[in-house]
XYZ file of C-alpha atoms in Angstrom:
645
model
C 8.444 -17.539 19.716
C 8.757 -17.075 23.137
C 11.039 -18.141 25.058
C 9.950 -19.790 28.784
C 11.269 -17.198 31.695
C 15.396 -18.530 32.872
C 15.424 -20.006 29.669
C 18.099 -17.911 28.536
C 19.289 -18.165 31.669
C 20.276 -21.290 31.844
C 21.670 -21.726 28.777
C 24.355 -18.783 29.508
C 25.146 -20.291 32.638
C 25.922 -24.002 30.536
C 27.441 -22.162 27.963
C 31.567 -20.929 28.358
C 31.646 -18.303 26.645
C 35.531 -18.858 26.019
C 35.028 -22.491 24.732
C 31.959 -20.475 21.915
C 34.424 -17.699 20.967
C 37.842 -20.045 21.109
C 36.278 -22.047 17.542
C 36.558 -18.442 15.765
C 39.598 -16.810 17.692
C 43.174 -17.390 18.212
C 44.350 -16.471 22.146
C 47.261 -13.939 22.427
C 48.865 -16.723 24.913
C 50.898 -13.296 26.503
C 47.278 -11.528 27.465
C 45.639 -14.745 28.101
C 45.361 -16.458 31.821
C 42.769 -19.478 30.951
C 42.830 -20.313 34.504
C 40.717 -17.318 35.359
C 39.118 -17.282 32.471
C 40.889 -13.457 31.183
C 41.321 -14.760 27.339
C 42.787 -11.476 24.573
C 42.577 -11.684 20.638
C 42.275 -9.681 17.684
C 38.954 -9.090 17.437
C 37.066 -11.071 14.263
C 34.968 -7.895 14.007
C 37.993 -4.894 12.493
C 40.730 -5.844 10.663
C 43.783 -6.190 14.032
C 47.356 -7.263 14.663
C 46.848 -6.395 18.219
C 44.728 -8.484 21.015
C 41.790 -6.222 22.061
C 39.244 -8.448 22.967
C 38.928 -9.820 26.034
C 36.231 -11.513 27.577
C 35.492 -12.205 30.879
C 34.570 -16.260 31.032
C 33.065 -15.593 34.805
C 31.184 -13.349 34.101
C 29.798 -14.507 30.219
C 30.525 -11.250 28.144
C 33.641 -9.988 25.486
C 34.176 -6.711 24.477
C 37.283 -4.997 21.963
C 38.782 -1.543 23.459
C 39.585 -1.153 19.277
C 35.627 -0.855 17.686
C 34.361 -1.290 21.341
C 31.415 -3.848 19.884
C 30.315 -5.776 23.374
C 27.748 -9.286 24.605
C 27.733 -12.522 25.663
C 27.784 -15.782 23.743
C 24.645 -14.914 22.075
C 25.448 -11.875 20.635
C 28.837 -13.946 19.421
C 27.418 -16.426 17.108
C 25.188 -14.278 16.222
C 26.849 -12.207 14.169
C 29.987 -14.022 13.933
C 27.716 -16.526 12.120
C 25.636 -14.414 10.606
C 22.460 -15.423 11.674
C 19.371 -14.303 13.806
C 18.868 -13.740 17.687
C 16.731 -17.118 17.580
C 19.072 -19.501 14.990
C 21.700 -18.089 17.501
C 19.260 -19.340 20.935
C 18.696 -22.586 18.714
C 23.434 -23.400 18.535
C 23.897 -23.163 21.337
C 21.559 -25.070 23.187
C 21.808 -27.737 20.393
C 25.906 -27.803 21.621
C 24.563 -27.506 25.756
C 22.985 -30.612 25.348
C 19.293 -28.163 26.113
C 15.513 -29.370 24.330
C 14.040 -25.804 22.723
C 11.003 -25.529 24.152
C 8.080 -26.952 22.193
C 5.504 -24.333 21.522
C 2.929 -27.545 21.693
C 1.828 -31.160 22.273
C 2.239 -31.618 18.744
C 5.726 -29.365 17.839
C 7.644 -31.735 20.195
C 6.149 -34.358 18.331
C 7.033 -32.881 14.900
C 10.614 -32.312 15.626
C 11.488 -35.663 16.744
C 9.567 -36.679 13.820
C 11.663 -34.700 11.814
C 15.880 -35.261 13.344
C 14.230 -39.044 12.667
C 14.620 -37.704 9.140
C 17.374 -35.823 8.948
C 18.968 -39.024 10.730
C 18.297 -40.802 7.916
C 19.500 -37.585 5.140
C 22.381 -38.128 6.789
C 22.992 -41.930 6.493
C 22.934 -41.171 2.877
C 24.984 -38.149 3.087
C 28.005 -40.499 3.428
C 26.440 -43.664 1.577
C 26.571 -41.601 -1.874
C 29.270 -40.628 -0.635
C 31.393 -43.933 -0.601
C 29.954 -44.976 -3.977
C 31.718 -41.974 -5.499
C 35.238 -43.701 -4.999
C 33.339 -46.999 -5.945
C 34.290 -48.670 -9.844
C 30.526 -47.284 -11.173
C 31.442 -44.274 -10.208
C 34.250 -43.554 -12.759
C 32.454 -41.374 -15.523
C 31.669 -39.869 -12.853
C 35.320 -38.534 -11.520
C 36.010 -38.406 -14.519
C 32.699 -35.294 -14.974
C 34.033 -33.763 -11.954
C 37.470 -33.675 -12.850
C 36.763 -32.144 -16.413
C 34.957 -29.742 -14.354
C 37.590 -29.008 -12.267
C 36.620 -30.118 -9.126
C 39.088 -30.427 -6.350
C 39.672 -33.865 -3.260
C 39.179 -30.595 -1.201
C 35.953 -28.738 -2.680
C 34.530 -32.451 -2.934
C 34.885 -33.181 0.368
C 33.347 -29.884 0.797
C 30.477 -30.192 -0.224
C 30.108 -33.505 0.256
C 29.522 -34.243 -3.031
C 28.948 -38.231 -4.369
C 27.323 -40.358 -6.380
C 23.909 -42.645 -6.851
C 24.525 -45.785 -8.794
C 22.019 -46.428 -11.543
C 20.597 -49.723 -9.909
C 16.930 -49.529 -8.675
C 16.869 -50.161 -4.901
C 20.467 -49.746 -3.891
C 19.580 -46.868 -1.151
C 16.471 -49.047 0.216
C 17.848 -51.635 0.258
C 20.858 -50.340 2.093
C 19.167 -48.181 4.442
C 16.465 -51.201 4.870
C 19.313 -52.770 6.277
C 19.424 -50.626 8.819
C 16.692 -51.379 9.972
C 14.998 -48.185 8.621
C 11.076 -48.537 7.273
C 9.872 -48.068 3.889
C 7.866 -45.442 5.378
C 10.883 -43.518 6.746
C 13.074 -44.188 4.075
C 9.792 -42.976 1.228
C 8.782 -39.601 3.954
C 12.847 -38.113 3.165
C 12.251 -38.517 -0.670
C 15.260 -40.441 -1.597
C 12.619 -43.584 -2.477
C 9.524 -43.422 -4.649
C 6.738 -45.853 -4.165
C 4.101 -46.991 -6.754
C 0.572 -45.863 -6.894
C 0.159 -50.161 -7.991
C 1.309 -51.176 -4.220
C 5.003 -51.786 -4.866
C 7.578 -52.314 -3.797
C 10.253 -48.677 -3.650
C 11.982 -47.808 -5.697
C 15.502 -45.541 -5.542
C 14.626 -42.105 -7.049
C 18.403 -41.009 -7.758
C 19.907 -43.242 -10.507
C 22.956 -42.824 -11.691
C 23.507 -39.376 -10.517
C 25.748 -37.040 -9.234
C 25.075 -36.586 -5.685
C 24.637 -33.439 -4.495
C 23.793 -32.315 -0.778
C 21.181 -29.194 0.434
C 21.532 -28.420 3.997
C 19.365 -26.825 4.957
C 20.173 -22.712 6.995
C 21.151 -25.040 10.824
C 23.717 -27.739 8.596
C 21.299 -30.621 8.823
C 20.961 -32.228 5.072
C 17.006 -31.682 4.136
C 16.872 -33.801 0.693
C 18.996 -34.060 -2.492
C 20.284 -32.783 -5.952
C 21.237 -35.253 -8.432
C 22.716 -34.397 -12.175
C 21.965 -37.249 -14.672
C 25.227 -38.767 -15.833
C 23.226 -40.602 -18.896
C 22.463 -37.356 -21.469
C 19.264 -38.861 -23.379
C 18.119 -38.267 -19.849
C 15.087 -36.497 -19.096
C 16.189 -34.019 -16.255
C 19.417 -33.433 -16.473
C 19.273 -32.013 -13.074
C 16.616 -33.226 -10.796
C 15.920 -32.108 -7.470
C 14.445 -34.188 -4.143
C 10.059 -33.586 -3.782
C 8.731 -32.043 -0.782
C 8.784 -33.421 2.303
C 8.277 -32.597 6.316
C 12.335 -32.057 5.909
C 12.031 -29.880 2.441
C 10.435 -26.745 0.324
C 12.292 -25.830 -2.399
C 11.532 -22.167 -2.540
C 12.351 -21.759 1.617
C 15.751 -22.870 0.862
C 19.149 -22.180 -0.787
C 21.806 -23.961 -1.883
C 25.264 -23.860 0.815
C 23.153 -20.899 2.839
C 24.445 -22.242 6.112
C 28.406 -21.884 4.461
C 27.483 -18.570 2.437
C 25.652 -16.877 5.855
C 29.338 -17.909 7.959
C 31.345 -16.661 4.617
C 29.248 -13.138 4.066
C 29.563 -11.750 7.262
C 32.622 -11.402 6.602
C 32.877 -10.008 3.433
C 29.685 -8.326 3.324
C 28.345 -8.966 0.218
C 26.531 -12.034 -0.943
C 26.818 -13.741 -4.711
C 22.708 -15.239 -6.031
C 24.325 -18.031 -8.656
C 21.543 -20.227 -11.364
C 22.819 -23.387 -9.367
C 25.009 -25.960 -7.312
C 28.112 -26.490 -10.359
C 27.994 -22.678 -10.035
C 27.810 -22.319 -5.942
C 30.597 -25.070 -5.965
C 32.614 -22.708 -8.721
C 32.468 -19.960 -6.524
C 33.785 -21.025 -3.804
C 36.439 -22.797 -4.592
C 37.954 -19.337 -6.381
C 37.858 -18.095 -3.568
C 33.753 -16.857 -3.198
C 32.744 -18.978 -0.369
C 29.917 -16.032 0.161
C 27.246 -17.766 -2.862
C 23.657 -19.468 -2.486
C 21.427 -20.606 -5.615
C 18.107 -21.815 -5.222
C 16.859 -24.464 -6.028
C 15.983 -25.672 -9.278
C 13.020 -23.139 -9.530
C 12.662 -19.098 -9.505
C 13.475 -16.911 -7.041
C 11.028 -16.538 -4.321
C 9.150 -14.207 -2.328
C 10.708 -16.914 0.686
C 13.481 -16.999 -0.624
C 14.891 -13.206 -1.517
C 13.429 -12.696 2.158
C 16.158 -14.791 3.121
C 18.445 -13.443 0.896
C 17.880 -9.794 2.396
C 18.658 -11.505 6.136
C 22.084 -12.365 4.899
C 22.894 -9.833 3.083
C 21.551 -5.894 2.214
C 22.377 -5.276 -1.234
C 22.971 -9.259 -2.627
C 24.268 -9.728 -6.188
C 22.522 -11.850 -8.517
C 25.043 -13.339 -11.591
C 23.812 -15.298 -13.894
C 24.485 -15.796 -17.505
C 24.052 -13.439 -19.958
C 21.316 -16.162 -22.612
C 18.099 -15.005 -22.467
C 17.104 -17.687 -20.098
C 19.409 -15.964 -17.278
C 17.732 -12.331 -18.707
C 14.633 -13.709 -18.006
C 15.199 -14.800 -14.560
C 16.332 -11.450 -14.112
C 13.266 -9.337 -15.280
C 11.021 -12.349 -12.866
C 12.497 -12.156 -9.778
C 12.027 -7.064 -10.612
C 8.372 -7.541 -11.016
C 9.326 -9.547 -7.383
C 11.542 -7.289 -4.914
C 9.191 -4.344 -6.358
C 6.547 -4.940 -4.166
C 8.915 -6.392 -1.697
C 11.609 -3.231 -1.831
C 12.290 -0.814 1.530
C 15.305 1.148 2.530
C 18.611 -0.009 2.555
C 17.484 -3.839 0.589
C 17.253 -3.975 -3.031
C 19.578 -6.883 -5.011
C 22.054 -5.788 -8.455
C 22.401 -7.440 -11.076
C 25.584 -9.461 -12.715
C 25.207 -10.339 -15.866
C 27.909 -12.710 -17.475
C 29.001 -12.780 -20.983
C 26.633 -14.204 -22.866
C 27.639 -18.298 -23.429
C 29.960 -17.946 -19.540
C 28.635 -19.407 -16.724
C 30.790 -17.947 -13.058
C 33.138 -21.911 -13.432
C 33.411 -20.923 -17.660
C 34.686 -17.264 -16.611
C 36.860 -18.296 -13.883
C 38.460 -20.844 -15.686
C 39.036 -18.724 -19.271
C 40.318 -15.546 -16.823
C 40.496 -16.301 -13.758
C 38.764 -15.118 -10.027
C 40.545 -11.169 -10.368
C 37.231 -11.786 -13.928
C 34.260 -12.553 -12.102
C 35.368 -9.997 -8.898
C 35.881 -7.752 -12.323
C 31.639 -8.646 -12.614
C 30.481 -8.575 -9.978
C 32.687 -4.805 -8.941
C 30.117 -3.930 -12.002
C 26.804 -5.343 -11.979
C 24.700 -3.185 -12.030
C 21.043 -1.126 -10.346
C 18.142 -3.181 -10.191
C 16.188 0.449 -11.923
C 18.676 0.220 -14.605
C 17.637 -4.187 -15.285
C 13.722 -2.839 -14.969
C 14.364 0.351 -17.617
C 16.135 -2.255 -20.748
C 13.571 -4.099 -19.879
C 10.542 -2.115 -20.538
C 13.403 -0.022 -23.462
C 15.633 -2.342 -24.915
C 14.432 -3.591 -28.584
C 11.421 -1.383 -28.574
C 10.116 1.929 -30.507
C 8.982 5.647 -29.422
C 8.391 6.751 -32.416
C 5.097 7.963 -31.630
C 3.555 9.611 -28.887
C 1.239 6.947 -28.364
C 3.802 4.226 -27.631
C 5.634 6.541 -25.899
C 1.510 7.321 -23.545
C 2.137 3.548 -23.327
C 5.587 2.869 -21.520
C 4.754 6.100 -19.106
C 1.451 3.891 -18.151
C 4.032 0.588 -17.713
C 6.765 2.573 -16.084
C 3.650 4.141 -13.325
C 2.356 0.861 -12.656
C 5.222 -0.682 -11.219
C 6.306 2.167 -9.477
C 2.817 1.630 -7.574
C 3.795 -1.663 -6.671
C 6.379 0.071 -4.198
C 5.202 0.064 -1.279
C 7.371 2.686 0.376
C 7.061 6.041 -1.011
C 10.030 7.281 0.037
C 12.040 4.303 -2.705
C 8.640 4.555 -4.856
C 10.129 8.812 -5.109
C 13.376 7.475 -5.924
C 13.188 5.005 -8.542
C 10.249 7.763 -10.465
C 13.521 10.500 -10.424
C 15.581 7.906 -11.810
C 13.305 7.055 -14.190
C 12.715 9.992 -15.716
C 16.526 11.318 -16.240
C 16.328 7.722 -18.161
C 13.144 8.804 -20.173
C 13.639 12.027 -20.274
C 17.505 11.471 -21.737
C 15.440 8.356 -24.697
C 12.937 11.410 -25.241
C 16.018 14.223 -25.924
C 14.540 15.938 -22.773
C 17.994 16.605 -21.462
C 19.827 15.924 -18.308
C 16.595 17.932 -16.348
C 16.836 16.394 -12.274
C 13.663 15.311 -11.401
C 10.248 16.903 -9.734
C 8.273 14.055 -9.917
C 4.316 15.335 -10.871
C 0.965 14.754 -9.987
C -0.639 12.416 -12.041
C 1.845 11.517 -15.085
C 5.800 12.169 -15.909
C 6.473 15.623 -16.176
C 10.200 17.739 -17.399
C 10.765 19.581 -14.630
C 11.207 22.696 -14.862
C 11.636 25.543 -17.377
C 13.433 24.636 -21.312
C 15.941 27.276 -22.618
C 14.170 30.161 -21.728
C 13.031 32.896 -24.264
C 13.835 36.769 -23.378
C 9.641 36.556 -22.539
C 10.567 33.416 -20.120
C 13.510 34.766 -18.602
C 10.846 37.686 -17.756
C 8.479 34.699 -16.451
C 8.132 32.790 -12.390
C 10.279 29.813 -14.009
C 13.599 32.728 -14.386
C 12.786 36.052 -12.842
C 15.363 38.758 -11.273
C 16.215 39.380 -7.747
C 17.259 36.483 -5.077
C 18.793 32.485 -7.021
C 15.981 30.334 -6.447
C 18.422 28.161 -6.160
C 19.580 29.336 -2.975
C 16.096 30.652 -2.022
C 15.208 26.825 -2.750
C 18.453 25.748 0.032
C 16.982 27.622 2.622
C 14.229 26.686 1.942
C 14.179 22.846 2.377
C 17.438 23.231 4.894
C 14.311 25.630 7.834
C 12.261 22.925 6.900
C 14.657 20.122 8.414
C 16.350 21.608 9.949
C 12.805 22.532 12.553
C 12.746 18.544 12.715
C 15.172 17.564 13.922
C 15.133 20.369 16.863
C 11.230 18.511 17.335
C 10.554 15.055 16.588
C 7.657 14.208 17.727
C 6.356 17.690 15.536
C 7.927 16.211 12.359
C 5.818 13.103 13.053
C 2.422 15.406 12.597
C 3.588 15.924 8.977
C 5.384 12.461 8.230
C 3.106 11.563 5.257
C 3.025 15.324 4.121
C 7.426 15.005 4.202
C 7.249 11.807 2.329
C 5.601 13.435 -0.122
C 7.395 16.624 -0.865
C 9.186 16.762 -4.436
C 12.703 18.760 -2.951
C 15.312 21.195 -5.526
C 17.781 19.838 -3.177
C 19.474 16.336 -3.733
C 21.431 15.962 -0.614
C 18.303 17.807 1.488
C 16.191 15.288 -0.045
C 18.568 12.681 1.034
C 18.520 13.647 4.750
C 14.714 14.204 4.561
C 14.227 10.466 2.873
C 17.197 9.782 6.282
C 15.129 10.719 8.729
C 12.286 9.946 7.771
C 13.877 6.646 8.617
C 15.589 6.769 11.791
C 12.583 9.063 12.628
C 10.197 5.455 12.435
C 12.577 3.915 15.147
C 10.818 7.627 17.919
C 14.632 8.679 18.365
C 15.033 11.507 20.126
C 16.568 14.998 18.385
C 20.505 13.294 19.652
C 19.950 10.214 18.696
C 18.276 11.381 15.262
C 21.108 13.382 15.108
C 23.497 10.829 15.367
C 21.509 8.080 13.078
C 21.795 10.240 10.401
C 25.528 11.314 10.917
C 26.638 7.682 10.114
C 25.070 7.320 7.530
C 26.047 10.726 5.682
C 29.637 11.266 6.777
C 28.927 14.246 8.584
C 26.603 15.668 11.500
C 23.208 16.621 9.200
C 22.113 19.689 11.832
C 25.722 21.643 11.017
C 24.984 21.285 6.794
C 21.068 22.495 7.500
C 22.602 25.541 9.409
C 24.888 26.989 6.716
C 22.610 28.777 4.743
C 22.797 32.700 7.255
C 18.970 33.112 7.130
C 18.863 30.040 8.488
C 21.555 30.349 11.151
C 19.908 33.790 12.342
C 16.851 32.887 12.479
C 15.877 32.464 16.062
C 12.503 29.849 15.803
C 14.947 27.841 14.353
C 17.761 27.321 17.320
C 17.056 23.955 19.305
C 15.456 25.707 22.445
C 12.451 27.269 20.287
C 9.545 25.912 21.587
C 7.446 23.179 19.884
C 4.667 26.205 18.777
C 7.951 27.939 16.745
C 9.064 24.812 15.014
C 4.795 23.535 13.788
C 4.879 28.234 12.640
C 7.759 27.116 10.534
C 7.176 23.740 8.915
C 3.637 25.086 8.786
C 4.571 27.504 5.944
C 7.818 25.920 4.746
C 5.432 23.250 3.128
C 3.156 25.866 2.088
C 5.989 27.486 0.313
C 7.539 24.014 -1.312
C 4.024 22.672 -2.442
C 3.159 26.154 -3.693
C 6.204 26.747 -5.907
C 6.193 23.087 -7.043
C 3.155 22.249 -7.981
C 3.310 26.231 -9.817
C 6.384 25.274 -11.010
C 5.038 22.377 -12.992
C 1.892 23.191 -14.275
C 4.402 27.149 -16.448
C 6.472 24.461 -16.844
C 4.887 22.356 -19.513
C 3.368 25.890 -21.059
C 6.524 27.536 -21.467
C 7.548 23.765 -23.428
C 4.375 24.610 -25.840
C 6.311 27.987 -26.471
C 7.049 28.924 -29.962
C 8.342 31.908 -31.295
C 7.385 35.006 -29.031
C 5.358 35.303 -26.802
C 1.915 37.855 -27.232
C 0.697 40.431 -25.113
C -1.666 38.334 -23.042
C 0.808 35.456 -22.118
C 3.412 38.079 -21.093
C 0.341 39.894 -18.194
C -0.393 36.095 -17.888
C 2.648 35.388 -16.082
C 3.043 38.282 -14.420
C -0.333 37.793 -12.765
C 1.084 34.356 -11.937
C 3.784 35.732 -10.630
C 2.169 38.068 -7.943
C -0.182 35.538 -7.172
C 3.044 33.352 -6.676
C 3.997 35.991 -4.213
C 1.023 36.328 -2.398
C 1.917 32.948 -1.713
C 5.117 32.488 -0.019
C 4.072 36.337 1.948
C 0.913 34.360 2.918
C 3.214 30.989 4.238
C 1.044 28.467 6.509
C -1.583 30.758 7.295
C -4.870 30.039 5.045
C -5.153 32.240 3.468
C -2.178 31.773 1.406
C -3.699 27.980 0.298
C -6.129 30.425 -1.500
C -4.065 32.020 -3.045
C -2.836 28.082 -4.466
C -5.209 27.986 -5.746
C -6.505 30.947 -7.117
C -3.133 30.915 -9.141
C -3.817 27.064 -9.581
C -6.062 27.448 -11.652
C -4.794 31.038 -13.827
C -2.214 29.308 -14.728
C -4.920 25.829 -16.326
C -6.517 28.672 -18.145
C -3.702 30.370 -19.373
C -3.232 26.666 -21.120
C -6.203 25.551 -21.813
C -6.704 29.481 -23.952
C -2.783 27.782 -25.572
C -2.968 31.809 -26.467
C 1.082 31.066 -27.365
C -0.484 29.380 -30.712
C -2.619 31.854 -31.615
C 0.526 34.066 -32.289
C 2.145 31.485 -35.002
C -0.875 31.885 -36.578
C -1.860 27.871 -35.081
């Protein structure tokens, strides 16, 4: 939402950065001067023992002389509590006693109503907490003790108890002058359809308050003590406060803990989260009685780029993982993914921690598998691919799954990863993947016969690997030097296959950074930060690239455009040709006859013409001519004639 002019300035003037930061820091008494608002402490953003973090309270800014972090009170809350900008503004505004601007008159009224409902929920939290110490909660206390929950954990998660009585919470809240309508609207009580008096929703259950990201109680979950209860766990209904598909259990505390650890665990339920937290894994959340939704996935990715989904190793846990994969595939973006930690069958996090300690749980988390592994397992484990029809059905399924990934770079990487797994399954070896148009093709020649060695696939002369590195390095260096020109070819660069995996990674980083309209220096820094090395130095290593004056930083945009056009044409020609010839080579049986040898020689000559033509119009004609010639070669199947087929 847009904030009115002067709102942020007013907020900053009312907030003391020293007080805000002081909740997270221990000030160095020798260096700090509270009277002048000149405060020093160890930095909260990197590990250190010296006090290099400086707060100038009068100016409202902080700066770390170690890691160079800087900002104001809003930035400090945003980074230390791992929240968005508007959430940080809301937190500080609430502390300063300022009312956030309403979108419209109706919004102000709705906000007032929500505030009233959350006040009622806080009364309920205190009521249920008090009931846990009563005589009727003895069985609940015994259960919690058997689960190993210590008093500090009970307090931290505000665990309570709902007595097995029809109107216990209703009567309590009515005694606080809360209207029956408001009590029912919170979801704590149910109004019968026949118009009778409301009665308590939760009875004879251990109670778990559910709080939103800002710490407000919005609902409850309850675990039945009666083994014959229709629902072992019961959540509150959808209300003005509570949308179970848009919230997470332990959201706020886990978000803050994740900001320090950089990790996030997604468990199955309340007790899993509580057990993990008690064992030192405070960065754990859980969905609220349903499979993870698209909205919850978006919340997870706001907290962490790669949450670990920790699931029981039973059939239900595996099914939950498979459902989540279908949701996540459509939403994947560069840097945002999931990993899956499938626990030993019959164990949840609590069982594992009790049996083997937190170290065993950490080991499971460290071994979490990437999403592509589970996707492959789902489509192949327990299935047989002993016929062409079954293999074709798998190919069709994989193509359909890949089509759901909207980001072209991620789609290509998934295609490569799945090809490698498919090649291993079908006995094609470990050749690197080259995505092919219209299907799955083995990227590169079969083990070369003497005839194949003289063919297009492995001819003498220049080393194909060296040629590929020179070609791809030249293309990328021209793009880095002239990002505006590279932008004209963005879609083609996304689809272009690369022979050199490290250069393909640089291509992906370049495309990702180009979306932010960066100049050459900024592109270089952005890619270098993720690679751990200077991309331009890496691209300039081949001598043929370093000596090319058109690839210098001071070359003209037109020169760069000419280089990009030429190298793109070469790359298209080589990969398109090699994919088609590879299909023919894979089917060769015995020695090829003179017809095959002659046709491969013609293909060789046509490829040379295409490469010499580079980015010219003639190059396109040669590529088309060669493609058609190879198609005729494949259709004629002359190699089969030699073997009498």
